[in-house]
Structure formats: C-alpha cells, structure tokens
Amino acid sequence: MAINLIKGQRVEIEPNLSLLVVEMGWKVNPNADPPYDLDASTFLLGNSGQIENEADFVFYGSTNIIVINGETRPCSLDKSVIGSIDDLGDDDDDKGEGNEEIEVDLTKTSDSVKEILFTVSIYWDPTNINDPRRKYNFGQVRDAFIQIKNAVTGDVICRYDLDEDFSTDKGVEFGRLYRRGSEWKFQAVGEAHADGLEPICRKYASKFM
C-alpha cells in the first residue's frame, strides 16, 4: 500500500528496490491565454549540496542525452537518472493535465551523489520582460503531486500531494531522494521559489551560472 506523505515527512526505500520511476503531475487552466508549460528538472547533488558536474542538472535543455527506443532523453553523467520527454505542452488532450516521469536506477548512482532533487517550474522567457507567461504562478496549478513507483511492478511506494498555497511562486522543489550510508530515503519537500527555475539553479548549481 502506498504511503501518503505530508510536507517534510520521510520514508525509507527498501534496500532491494533500486529501479524507480519518479512521477510528477499537475493540472493547469486549459483555457489560459497564452497557454503555459511546466517543466520537471532534476539535480544530482554532492556533499557540498551543489551539482558537481553540469550534466547532473537534468532538464529539457540538457546537452547530456541518451536515445531510448528512438526517443531522445536527457540523462545524468552517471546515467542513473533519465529525464522525461519534454513535449513543450504537457497537454495532448486540452484538459490542462501535465505528467512527467523520470527514471532512476540507484545501482548506477555515482558514490559522489548524495541527493537527487526533483523540481517543477513554470516556463517563461526570462530574457523577455514582456513575456505574458510571467504572470502565471502555482496559484494557477491544481492537484500537483510527486510519487515514487517501483519501475518493475508499477506499484506506488509513496506519494506527496502538494496542497500548500504557492500563489506567488513559479518554481517548487517537490521532493528528494537522499543517501544515508548504504540506504536511500525519500522526503516530501514542498519548498517554493518566487522566480521559477533560476533561483533553484542559483541554490544548487551556482558555479555553472
């Protein structure tokens, strides 16, 4: 049975469970004008709390890629994290539903990686002060969640529904997998950032900015 988490709560990942799917989902207003897109990003952090290689920021613009079944996917340097396919819309049926799945193989995770952080941000062009998508925030996002699944069976291990009010924020740290000795745990985070992905990058990837 899946464990429903609250903000800050932690759960252990069973030692024999190494192939995971991290699913993040949400609903946006399908009638928004202009339409807007949410993007999932993953940071593989070292002892310093920062990524140690630029490829360990796995997102839609990653230059480190892998091709699986003919599809190009972003991936981490050690190939333990394979990012979702970004379709620049997330909504194929105009219902406003977004869903991204990230594959994690903990047996491939480099020893230098102590934490895998999963974030979601609203996309807009930061170089364009007139981009109308700047007006959007997580106040227009409903039913956001993150859940960890067994990649082999598809069973949900744990789930965190983000029911906080993020009405002034454009980026949110959803959750993190982190290492304690030989064990891995998952924590529901729910930490928001007003300016989207940029402050998250400053926090976890400052030397590459």
Short mmCIF file of N, CA and C in Angstrom, two decimals, residues 27-184:
data_model
loop_
_atom_site.label_atom_id
_atom_site.label_comp_id
_atom_site.label_asym_id
_atom_site.label_seq_id
_atom_site.Cartn_x
_atom_site.Cartn_y
_atom_site.Cartn_z
N LYS A 27 -2.35 19.93 -12.84
CA LYS A 27 -3.36 20.42 -13.77
C LYS A 27 -3.24 21.94 -13.84
N VAL A 28 -3.25 22.46 -15.06
CA VAL A 28 -3.25 23.90 -15.26
C VAL A 28 -4.56 24.28 -15.95
N ASN A 29 -4.82 25.56 -16.03
CA ASN A 29 -6.02 26.04 -16.71
C ASN A 29 -5.89 25.81 -18.21
N PRO A 30 -6.70 24.92 -18.81
CA PRO A 30 -6.54 24.64 -20.24
C PRO A 30 -6.97 25.81 -21.12
N ASN A 31 -7.65 26.79 -20.53
CA ASN A 31 -8.11 27.95 -21.31
C ASN A 31 -7.21 29.16 -21.12
N ALA A 32 -6.07 28.98 -20.47
CA ALA A 32 -5.16 30.10 -20.23
C ALA A 32 -4.68 30.68 -21.56
N ASP A 33 -4.59 31.99 -21.60
CA ASP A 33 -4.15 32.68 -22.81
C ASP A 33 -3.07 33.70 -22.43
N PRO A 34 -1.81 33.44 -22.83
CA PRO A 34 -1.35 32.31 -23.63
C PRO A 34 -1.24 31.04 -22.79
N PRO A 35 -1.22 29.88 -23.45
CA PRO A 35 -1.04 28.63 -22.70
C PRO A 35 0.35 28.60 -22.05
N TYR A 36 0.50 27.83 -21.01
CA TYR A 36 1.79 27.75 -20.34
C TYR A 36 2.16 26.32 -20.02
N ASP A 37 3.45 26.13 -19.82
CA ASP A 37 4.02 24.80 -19.69
C ASP A 37 4.79 24.71 -18.39
N LEU A 38 4.72 23.56 -17.73
CA LEU A 38 5.54 23.28 -16.55
C LEU A 38 6.60 22.26 -16.93
N ASP A 39 7.79 22.44 -16.41
CA ASP A 39 8.90 21.55 -16.73
C ASP A 39 9.49 20.94 -15.46
N ALA A 40 9.78 19.66 -15.53
CA ALA A 40 10.45 18.97 -14.44
C ALA A 40 11.96 19.05 -14.63
N SER A 41 12.68 19.26 -13.55
CA SER A 41 14.14 19.29 -13.57
C SER A 41 14.67 18.52 -12.38
N THR A 42 15.82 17.87 -12.58
CA THR A 42 16.41 17.05 -11.52
C THR A 42 17.85 17.49 -11.29
N PHE A 43 18.23 17.59 -10.01
CA PHE A 43 19.59 17.97 -9.62
C PHE A 43 20.20 16.82 -8.83
N LEU A 44 21.37 16.33 -9.25
CA LEU A 44 22.10 15.31 -8.52
C LEU A 44 23.19 16.00 -7.72
N LEU A 45 23.04 16.03 -6.40
CA LEU A 45 23.86 16.87 -5.55
C LEU A 45 24.94 16.07 -4.82
N GLY A 46 26.10 16.70 -4.65
CA GLY A 46 27.21 16.09 -3.92
C GLY A 46 27.23 16.54 -2.47
N ASN A 47 28.34 16.30 -1.81
CA ASN A 47 28.48 16.66 -0.39
C ASN A 47 28.29 18.15 -0.13
N SER A 48 28.60 18.96 -1.12
CA SER A 48 28.50 20.41 -0.96
C SER A 48 27.08 20.92 -1.07
N GLY A 49 26.15 20.04 -1.44
CA GLY A 49 24.79 20.47 -1.68
C GLY A 49 24.60 21.10 -3.04
N GLN A 50 25.62 20.97 -3.91
CA GLN A 50 25.59 21.50 -5.27
C GLN A 50 25.84 20.36 -6.26
N ILE A 51 25.42 20.58 -7.50
CA ILE A 51 25.82 19.62 -8.53
C ILE A 51 27.32 19.79 -8.77
N GLU A 52 28.01 18.68 -9.02
CA GLU A 52 29.46 18.73 -9.21
C GLU A 52 29.85 18.67 -10.68
N ASN A 53 28.88 18.37 -11.54
CA ASN A 53 29.10 18.35 -12.98
C ASN A 53 27.86 18.92 -13.64
N GLU A 54 28.06 19.72 -14.67
CA GLU A 54 26.92 20.37 -15.31
C GLU A 54 25.89 19.37 -15.82
N ALA A 55 26.35 18.17 -16.21
CA ALA A 55 25.43 17.15 -16.72
C ALA A 55 24.52 16.61 -15.63
N ASP A 56 24.83 16.90 -14.36
CA ASP A 56 23.99 16.42 -13.28
C ASP A 56 22.84 17.37 -12.96
N PHE A 57 22.62 18.33 -13.84
CA PHE A 57 21.38 19.11 -13.88
C PHE A 57 20.63 18.56 -15.08
N VAL A 58 19.63 17.72 -14.83
CA VAL A 58 18.91 17.00 -15.88
C VAL A 58 17.60 17.72 -16.13
N PHE A 59 17.48 18.32 -17.32
CA PHE A 59 16.28 19.10 -17.64
C PHE A 59 16.08 19.11 -19.15
N TYR A 60 15.05 19.85 -19.60
CA TYR A 60 14.67 19.82 -21.01
C TYR A 60 15.76 20.33 -21.93
N GLY A 61 16.67 21.17 -21.42
CA GLY A 61 17.74 21.71 -22.25
C GLY A 61 19.07 21.01 -22.07
N SER A 62 19.09 19.85 -21.41
CA SER A 62 20.34 19.13 -21.15
C SER A 62 21.06 18.79 -22.45
N THR A 63 22.38 18.93 -22.41
CA THR A 63 23.19 18.53 -23.56
C THR A 63 23.65 17.08 -23.42
N ASN A 64 23.58 16.54 -22.21
CA ASN A 64 23.93 15.13 -21.98
C ASN A 64 22.67 14.31 -22.22
N ILE A 65 22.66 13.52 -23.29
CA ILE A 65 21.43 12.84 -23.69
C ILE A 65 21.68 11.36 -23.95
N ILE A 66 20.60 10.62 -23.99
CA ILE A 66 20.63 9.21 -24.32
C ILE A 66 19.42 8.92 -25.20
N VAL A 67 19.56 7.99 -26.13
CA VAL A 67 18.45 7.63 -27.01
C VAL A 67 17.91 6.27 -26.59
N ILE A 68 16.63 6.24 -26.24
CA ILE A 68 15.96 5.00 -25.81
C ILE A 68 14.74 4.78 -26.68
N ASN A 69 14.72 3.65 -27.37
CA ASN A 69 13.60 3.32 -28.27
C ASN A 69 13.31 4.45 -29.26
N GLY A 70 14.38 5.05 -29.75
CA GLY A 70 14.24 6.11 -30.74
C GLY A 70 13.91 7.47 -30.17
N GLU A 71 13.77 7.57 -28.84
CA GLU A 71 13.42 8.84 -28.22
C GLU A 71 14.64 9.42 -27.49
N THR A 72 14.88 10.70 -27.68
CA THR A 72 16.00 11.37 -27.04
C THR A 72 15.59 11.81 -25.64
N ARG A 73 16.39 11.42 -24.65
CA ARG A 73 16.08 11.74 -23.26
C ARG A 73 17.30 12.39 -22.62
N PRO A 74 17.12 13.40 -21.79
CA PRO A 74 18.24 13.94 -21.01
C PRO A 74 18.64 12.94 -19.94
N CYS A 75 19.92 12.91 -19.57
CA CYS A 75 20.35 11.98 -18.52
C CYS A 75 21.52 12.58 -17.75
N SER A 76 21.72 12.05 -16.55
CA SER A 76 22.83 12.49 -15.70
C SER A 76 24.14 11.91 -16.20
N LEU A 77 25.24 12.42 -15.66
CA LEU A 77 26.56 11.96 -16.10
C LEU A 77 26.73 10.46 -15.89
N ASP A 78 26.24 9.94 -14.76
CA ASP A 78 26.39 8.51 -14.47
C ASP A 78 25.27 7.66 -15.05
N LYS A 79 24.33 8.32 -15.74
CA LYS A 79 23.18 7.65 -16.38
C LYS A 79 22.25 6.97 -15.37
N SER A 80 22.32 7.40 -14.12
CA SER A 80 21.40 6.85 -13.13
C SER A 80 20.04 7.54 -13.18
N VAL A 81 19.99 8.75 -13.73
CA VAL A 81 18.74 9.50 -13.86
C VAL A 81 18.49 9.79 -15.32
N ILE A 82 17.35 9.35 -15.81
CA ILE A 82 16.94 9.61 -17.19
C ILE A 82 15.69 10.47 -17.14
N GLY A 83 15.80 11.67 -17.69
CA GLY A 83 14.71 12.64 -17.60
C GLY A 83 13.54 12.32 -18.50
N SER A 84 12.47 13.05 -18.26
CA SER A 84 11.25 12.84 -19.03
C SER A 84 11.39 13.44 -20.43
N ILE A 85 10.47 13.06 -21.30
CA ILE A 85 10.42 13.63 -22.64
C ILE A 85 9.65 14.93 -22.55
N ASP A 86 10.26 16.03 -22.91
CA ASP A 86 9.58 17.32 -22.82
C ASP A 86 8.89 17.62 -24.13
N ASP A 87 7.58 17.77 -24.07
CA ASP A 87 6.83 18.00 -25.31
C ASP A 87 6.38 19.45 -25.45
N LEU A 88 6.94 20.34 -24.61
CA LEU A 88 6.62 21.77 -24.66
C LEU A 88 5.12 22.00 -24.68
N GLY A 89 4.40 21.29 -23.87
CA GLY A 89 2.97 21.49 -23.77
C GLY A 89 2.38 20.64 -22.68
N ASP A 90 2.86 19.42 -22.52
CA ASP A 90 2.42 18.51 -21.46
C ASP A 90 0.94 18.16 -21.54
N ASP A 91 0.25 18.62 -22.54
CA ASP A 91 -1.21 18.52 -22.53
C ASP A 91 -1.68 18.15 -23.93
N ASP A 92 -1.83 16.85 -24.17
CA ASP A 92 -2.18 16.39 -25.50
C ASP A 92 -3.67 16.42 -25.78
N ASP A 93 -4.50 16.54 -24.73
CA ASP A 93 -5.94 16.47 -24.94
C ASP A 93 -6.67 17.72 -24.46
N ASP A 94 -5.92 18.81 -24.24
CA ASP A 94 -6.50 20.10 -23.87
C ASP A 94 -7.27 20.07 -22.56
N LYS A 95 -6.90 19.17 -21.66
CA LYS A 95 -7.54 19.14 -20.35
C LYS A 95 -6.69 19.85 -19.29
N GLY A 96 -5.53 20.33 -19.71
CA GLY A 96 -4.66 21.03 -18.78
C GLY A 96 -3.85 20.12 -17.88
N GLU A 97 -3.81 18.84 -18.19
CA GLU A 97 -3.10 17.89 -17.34
C GLU A 97 -1.66 17.72 -17.79
N GLY A 98 -0.74 17.78 -16.85
CA GLY A 98 0.67 17.56 -17.13
C GLY A 98 1.16 16.36 -16.36
N ASN A 99 2.12 15.68 -16.93
CA ASN A 99 2.65 14.50 -16.26
C ASN A 99 4.04 14.24 -16.83
N GLU A 100 5.02 14.12 -15.94
CA GLU A 100 6.37 13.79 -16.39
C GLU A 100 6.92 12.68 -15.52
N GLU A 101 7.60 11.73 -16.15
CA GLU A 101 8.17 10.60 -15.43
C GLU A 101 9.68 10.58 -15.62
N ILE A 102 10.38 10.43 -14.51
CA ILE A 102 11.84 10.38 -14.50
C ILE A 102 12.26 9.01 -14.00
N GLU A 103 13.14 8.37 -14.73
CA GLU A 103 13.60 7.04 -14.36
C GLU A 103 14.89 7.14 -13.54
N VAL A 104 14.94 6.38 -12.45
CA VAL A 104 16.11 6.41 -11.56
C VAL A 104 16.58 4.98 -11.31
N ASP A 105 17.86 4.75 -11.54
CA ASP A 105 18.48 3.46 -11.24
C ASP A 105 19.53 3.70 -10.17
N LEU A 106 19.19 3.38 -8.93
CA LEU A 106 20.08 3.68 -7.81
C LEU A 106 21.36 2.86 -7.83
N THR A 107 21.38 1.76 -8.59
CA THR A 107 22.61 0.96 -8.69
C THR A 107 23.66 1.68 -9.53
N LYS A 108 23.24 2.64 -10.33
CA LYS A 108 24.17 3.37 -11.20
C LYS A 108 24.60 4.71 -10.60
N THR A 109 23.98 5.10 -9.50
CA THR A 109 24.27 6.41 -8.93
C THR A 109 25.70 6.49 -8.45
N SER A 110 26.40 7.51 -8.90
CA SER A 110 27.79 7.72 -8.51
C SER A 110 27.90 7.87 -7.00
N ASP A 111 29.01 7.37 -6.43
CA ASP A 111 29.23 7.50 -4.99
C ASP A 111 29.29 8.95 -4.54
N SER A 112 29.62 9.84 -5.45
CA SER A 112 29.72 11.26 -5.09
C SER A 112 28.36 11.93 -4.99
N VAL A 113 27.32 11.27 -5.49
CA VAL A 113 25.96 11.84 -5.43
C VAL A 113 25.31 11.44 -4.12
N LYS A 114 24.92 12.43 -3.34
CA LYS A 114 24.31 12.19 -2.02
C LYS A 114 22.81 12.46 -2.02
N GLU A 115 22.32 13.16 -3.05
CA GLU A 115 20.92 13.55 -3.05
C GLU A 115 20.46 13.76 -4.49
N ILE A 116 19.22 13.38 -4.78
CA ILE A 116 18.61 13.60 -6.09
C ILE A 116 17.35 14.41 -5.85
N LEU A 117 17.36 15.65 -6.31
CA LEU A 117 16.28 16.60 -6.04
C LEU A 117 15.39 16.76 -7.26
N PHE A 118 14.07 16.73 -7.05
CA PHE A 118 13.10 16.82 -8.15
C PHE A 118 12.31 18.12 -8.02
N THR A 119 12.34 18.91 -9.07
CA THR A 119 11.70 20.23 -9.06
C THR A 119 10.80 20.40 -10.27
N VAL A 120 9.88 21.36 -10.15
CA VAL A 120 9.00 21.71 -11.27
C VAL A 120 8.91 23.23 -11.31
N SER A 121 8.96 23.78 -12.51
CA SER A 121 8.88 25.24 -12.66
C SER A 121 8.02 25.59 -13.87
N ILE A 122 7.42 26.77 -13.78
CA ILE A 122 6.64 27.30 -14.90
C ILE A 122 7.60 27.95 -15.88
N TYR A 123 7.45 27.62 -17.16
CA TYR A 123 8.37 28.15 -18.15
C TYR A 123 7.91 29.51 -18.68
N TRP A 124 8.85 30.43 -18.74
CA TRP A 124 8.68 31.66 -19.50
C TRP A 124 10.05 32.10 -19.94
N ASP A 125 10.09 33.07 -20.85
CA ASP A 125 11.37 33.55 -21.38
C ASP A 125 11.94 34.61 -20.45
N PRO A 126 12.97 34.29 -19.68
CA PRO A 126 13.50 35.26 -18.71
C PRO A 126 14.16 36.46 -19.36
N THR A 127 14.48 36.36 -20.65
CA THR A 127 15.11 37.48 -21.35
C THR A 127 14.07 38.46 -21.90
N ASN A 128 12.81 38.09 -21.81
CA ASN A 128 11.73 38.92 -22.36
C ASN A 128 10.86 39.44 -21.23
N ILE A 129 11.05 40.71 -20.86
CA ILE A 129 10.29 41.26 -19.74
C ILE A 129 8.81 41.40 -20.09
N ASN A 130 8.48 41.28 -21.37
CA ASN A 130 7.09 41.40 -21.79
C ASN A 130 6.43 40.05 -22.03
N ASP A 131 7.14 38.97 -21.72
CA ASP A 131 6.54 37.65 -21.92
C ASP A 131 5.31 37.53 -21.01
N PRO A 132 4.11 37.37 -21.59
CA PRO A 132 2.89 37.33 -20.76
C PRO A 132 2.83 36.13 -19.84
N ARG A 133 3.65 35.12 -20.09
CA ARG A 133 3.65 33.94 -19.22
C ARG A 133 4.27 34.24 -17.85
N ARG A 134 4.90 35.41 -17.72
CA ARG A 134 5.44 35.81 -16.43
C ARG A 134 4.35 35.94 -15.36
N LYS A 135 3.13 36.15 -15.79
CA LYS A 135 2.04 36.39 -14.83
C LYS A 135 1.60 35.12 -14.12
N TYR A 136 1.99 33.96 -14.66
CA TYR A 136 1.49 32.71 -14.09
C TYR A 136 2.31 32.29 -12.87
N ASN A 137 1.65 31.59 -11.95
CA ASN A 137 2.32 31.04 -10.78
C ASN A 137 1.59 29.77 -10.36
N PHE A 138 2.07 29.15 -9.30
CA PHE A 138 1.48 27.90 -8.88
C PHE A 138 0.08 28.08 -8.27
N GLY A 139 -0.36 29.32 -8.14
CA GLY A 139 -1.75 29.55 -7.78
C GLY A 139 -2.71 29.12 -8.87
N GLN A 140 -2.18 29.04 -10.11
CA GLN A 140 -3.00 28.56 -11.23
C GLN A 140 -2.75 27.08 -11.53
N VAL A 141 -2.06 26.41 -10.62
CA VAL A 141 -1.76 24.98 -10.80
C VAL A 141 -2.52 24.20 -9.74
N ARG A 142 -3.23 23.17 -10.16
CA ARG A 142 -4.02 22.37 -9.23
C ARG A 142 -3.52 20.93 -9.20
N ASP A 143 -3.80 20.27 -8.10
CA ASP A 143 -3.58 18.82 -7.97
C ASP A 143 -2.14 18.40 -8.27
N ALA A 144 -1.18 19.21 -7.85
CA ALA A 144 0.22 18.85 -8.07
C ALA A 144 0.62 17.74 -7.11
N PHE A 145 1.43 16.81 -7.61
CA PHE A 145 1.86 15.69 -6.77
C PHE A 145 3.19 15.15 -7.27
N ILE A 146 3.85 14.41 -6.40
CA ILE A 146 5.01 13.60 -6.77
C ILE A 146 4.81 12.24 -6.14
N GLN A 147 5.10 11.19 -6.90
CA GLN A 147 5.03 9.86 -6.34
C GLN A 147 6.19 9.00 -6.84
N ILE A 148 6.61 8.09 -5.97
CA ILE A 148 7.70 7.18 -6.29
C ILE A 148 7.10 5.82 -6.57
N LYS A 149 7.46 5.25 -7.72
CA LYS A 149 6.91 3.96 -8.12
C LYS A 149 8.02 2.93 -8.31
N ASN A 150 7.69 1.70 -8.06
CA ASN A 150 8.55 0.57 -8.42
C ASN A 150 8.53 0.45 -9.94
N ALA A 151 9.68 0.63 -10.57
CA ALA A 151 9.73 0.64 -12.03
C ALA A 151 9.41 -0.72 -12.64
N VAL A 152 9.59 -1.77 -11.87
CA VAL A 152 9.35 -3.13 -12.38
C VAL A 152 7.87 -3.48 -12.31
N THR A 153 7.24 -3.21 -11.17
CA THR A 153 5.84 -3.61 -10.97
C THR A 153 4.85 -2.48 -11.24
N GLY A 154 5.33 -1.24 -11.20
CA GLY A 154 4.43 -0.10 -11.36
C GLY A 154 3.73 0.30 -10.07
N ASP A 155 3.98 -0.42 -8.99
CA ASP A 155 3.33 -0.11 -7.71
C ASP A 155 3.83 1.23 -7.16
N VAL A 156 2.92 2.02 -6.60
CA VAL A 156 3.28 3.28 -5.97
C VAL A 156 3.80 3.01 -4.56
N ILE A 157 5.00 3.48 -4.28
CA ILE A 157 5.61 3.30 -2.95
C ILE A 157 5.16 4.40 -2.00
N CYS A 158 5.22 5.63 -2.47
CA CYS A 158 4.79 6.76 -1.64
C CYS A 158 4.36 7.90 -2.55
N ARG A 159 3.56 8.80 -1.98
CA ARG A 159 3.02 9.91 -2.75
C ARG A 159 2.91 11.14 -1.84
N TYR A 160 3.19 12.29 -2.44
CA TYR A 160 3.06 13.56 -1.74
C TYR A 160 2.22 14.49 -2.60
N ASP A 161 1.06 14.90 -2.08
CA ASP A 161 0.20 15.87 -2.76
C ASP A 161 0.50 17.26 -2.21
N LEU A 162 0.89 18.15 -3.11
CA LEU A 162 1.28 19.50 -2.70
C LEU A 162 0.03 20.37 -2.59
N ASP A 163 -0.51 20.46 -1.40
CA ASP A 163 -1.74 21.23 -1.21
C ASP A 163 -1.48 22.59 -0.58
N GLU A 164 -0.21 23.00 -0.51
CA GLU A 164 0.12 24.32 0.02
C GLU A 164 -0.27 25.43 -0.96
N ASP A 165 -0.37 26.64 -0.48
CA ASP A 165 -0.69 27.79 -1.32
C ASP A 165 0.62 28.41 -1.82
N PHE A 166 0.91 28.18 -3.10
CA PHE A 166 2.11 28.73 -3.72
C PHE A 166 1.71 29.83 -4.71
N SER A 167 0.82 30.71 -4.30
CA SER A 167 0.18 31.64 -5.23
C SER A 167 1.10 32.76 -5.71
N THR A 168 2.30 32.88 -5.15
CA THR A 168 3.24 33.89 -5.65
C THR A 168 4.50 33.25 -6.22
N ASP A 169 4.49 31.95 -6.39
CA ASP A 169 5.71 31.22 -6.74
C ASP A 169 5.61 30.55 -8.10
N LYS A 170 6.77 30.48 -8.78
CA LYS A 170 6.83 29.89 -10.11
C LYS A 170 7.69 28.63 -10.18
N GLY A 171 8.31 28.28 -9.07
CA GLY A 171 9.13 27.06 -9.03
C GLY A 171 8.99 26.39 -7.68
N VAL A 172 8.96 25.06 -7.66
CA VAL A 172 8.78 24.33 -6.41
C VAL A 172 9.69 23.11 -6.39
N GLU A 173 10.39 22.93 -5.26
CA GLU A 173 11.09 21.68 -5.01
C GLU A 173 10.05 20.67 -4.50
N PHE A 174 9.74 19.66 -5.29
CA PHE A 174 8.69 18.70 -4.93
C PHE A 174 9.17 17.69 -3.89
N GLY A 175 10.32 17.06 -4.14
CA GLY A 175 10.80 16.03 -3.23
C GLY A 175 12.23 15.65 -3.55
N ARG A 176 12.80 14.80 -2.68
CA ARG A 176 14.19 14.40 -2.90
C ARG A 176 14.42 12.98 -2.42
N LEU A 177 15.27 12.28 -3.17
CA LEU A 177 15.85 11.03 -2.72
C LEU A 177 17.21 11.37 -2.13
N TYR A 178 17.54 10.81 -0.98
CA TYR A 178 18.84 11.11 -0.42
C TYR A 178 19.43 9.86 0.23
N ARG A 179 20.76 9.85 0.29
CA ARG A 179 21.50 8.69 0.73
C ARG A 179 21.94 8.86 2.19
N ARG A 180 21.73 7.81 2.99
CA ARG A 180 22.25 7.74 4.35
C ARG A 180 23.00 6.42 4.49
N GLY A 181 24.32 6.49 4.38
CA GLY A 181 25.11 5.27 4.35
C GLY A 181 24.79 4.49 3.09
N SER A 182 24.36 3.26 3.26
CA SER A 182 24.01 2.42 2.11
C SER A 182 22.52 2.47 1.80
N GLU A 183 21.77 3.26 2.57
CA GLU A 183 20.32 3.32 2.40
C GLU A 183 19.89 4.58 1.66
N TRP A 184 18.77 4.47 0.97
CA TRP A 184 18.16 5.63 0.32
C TRP A 184 16.82 5.91 0.98
#
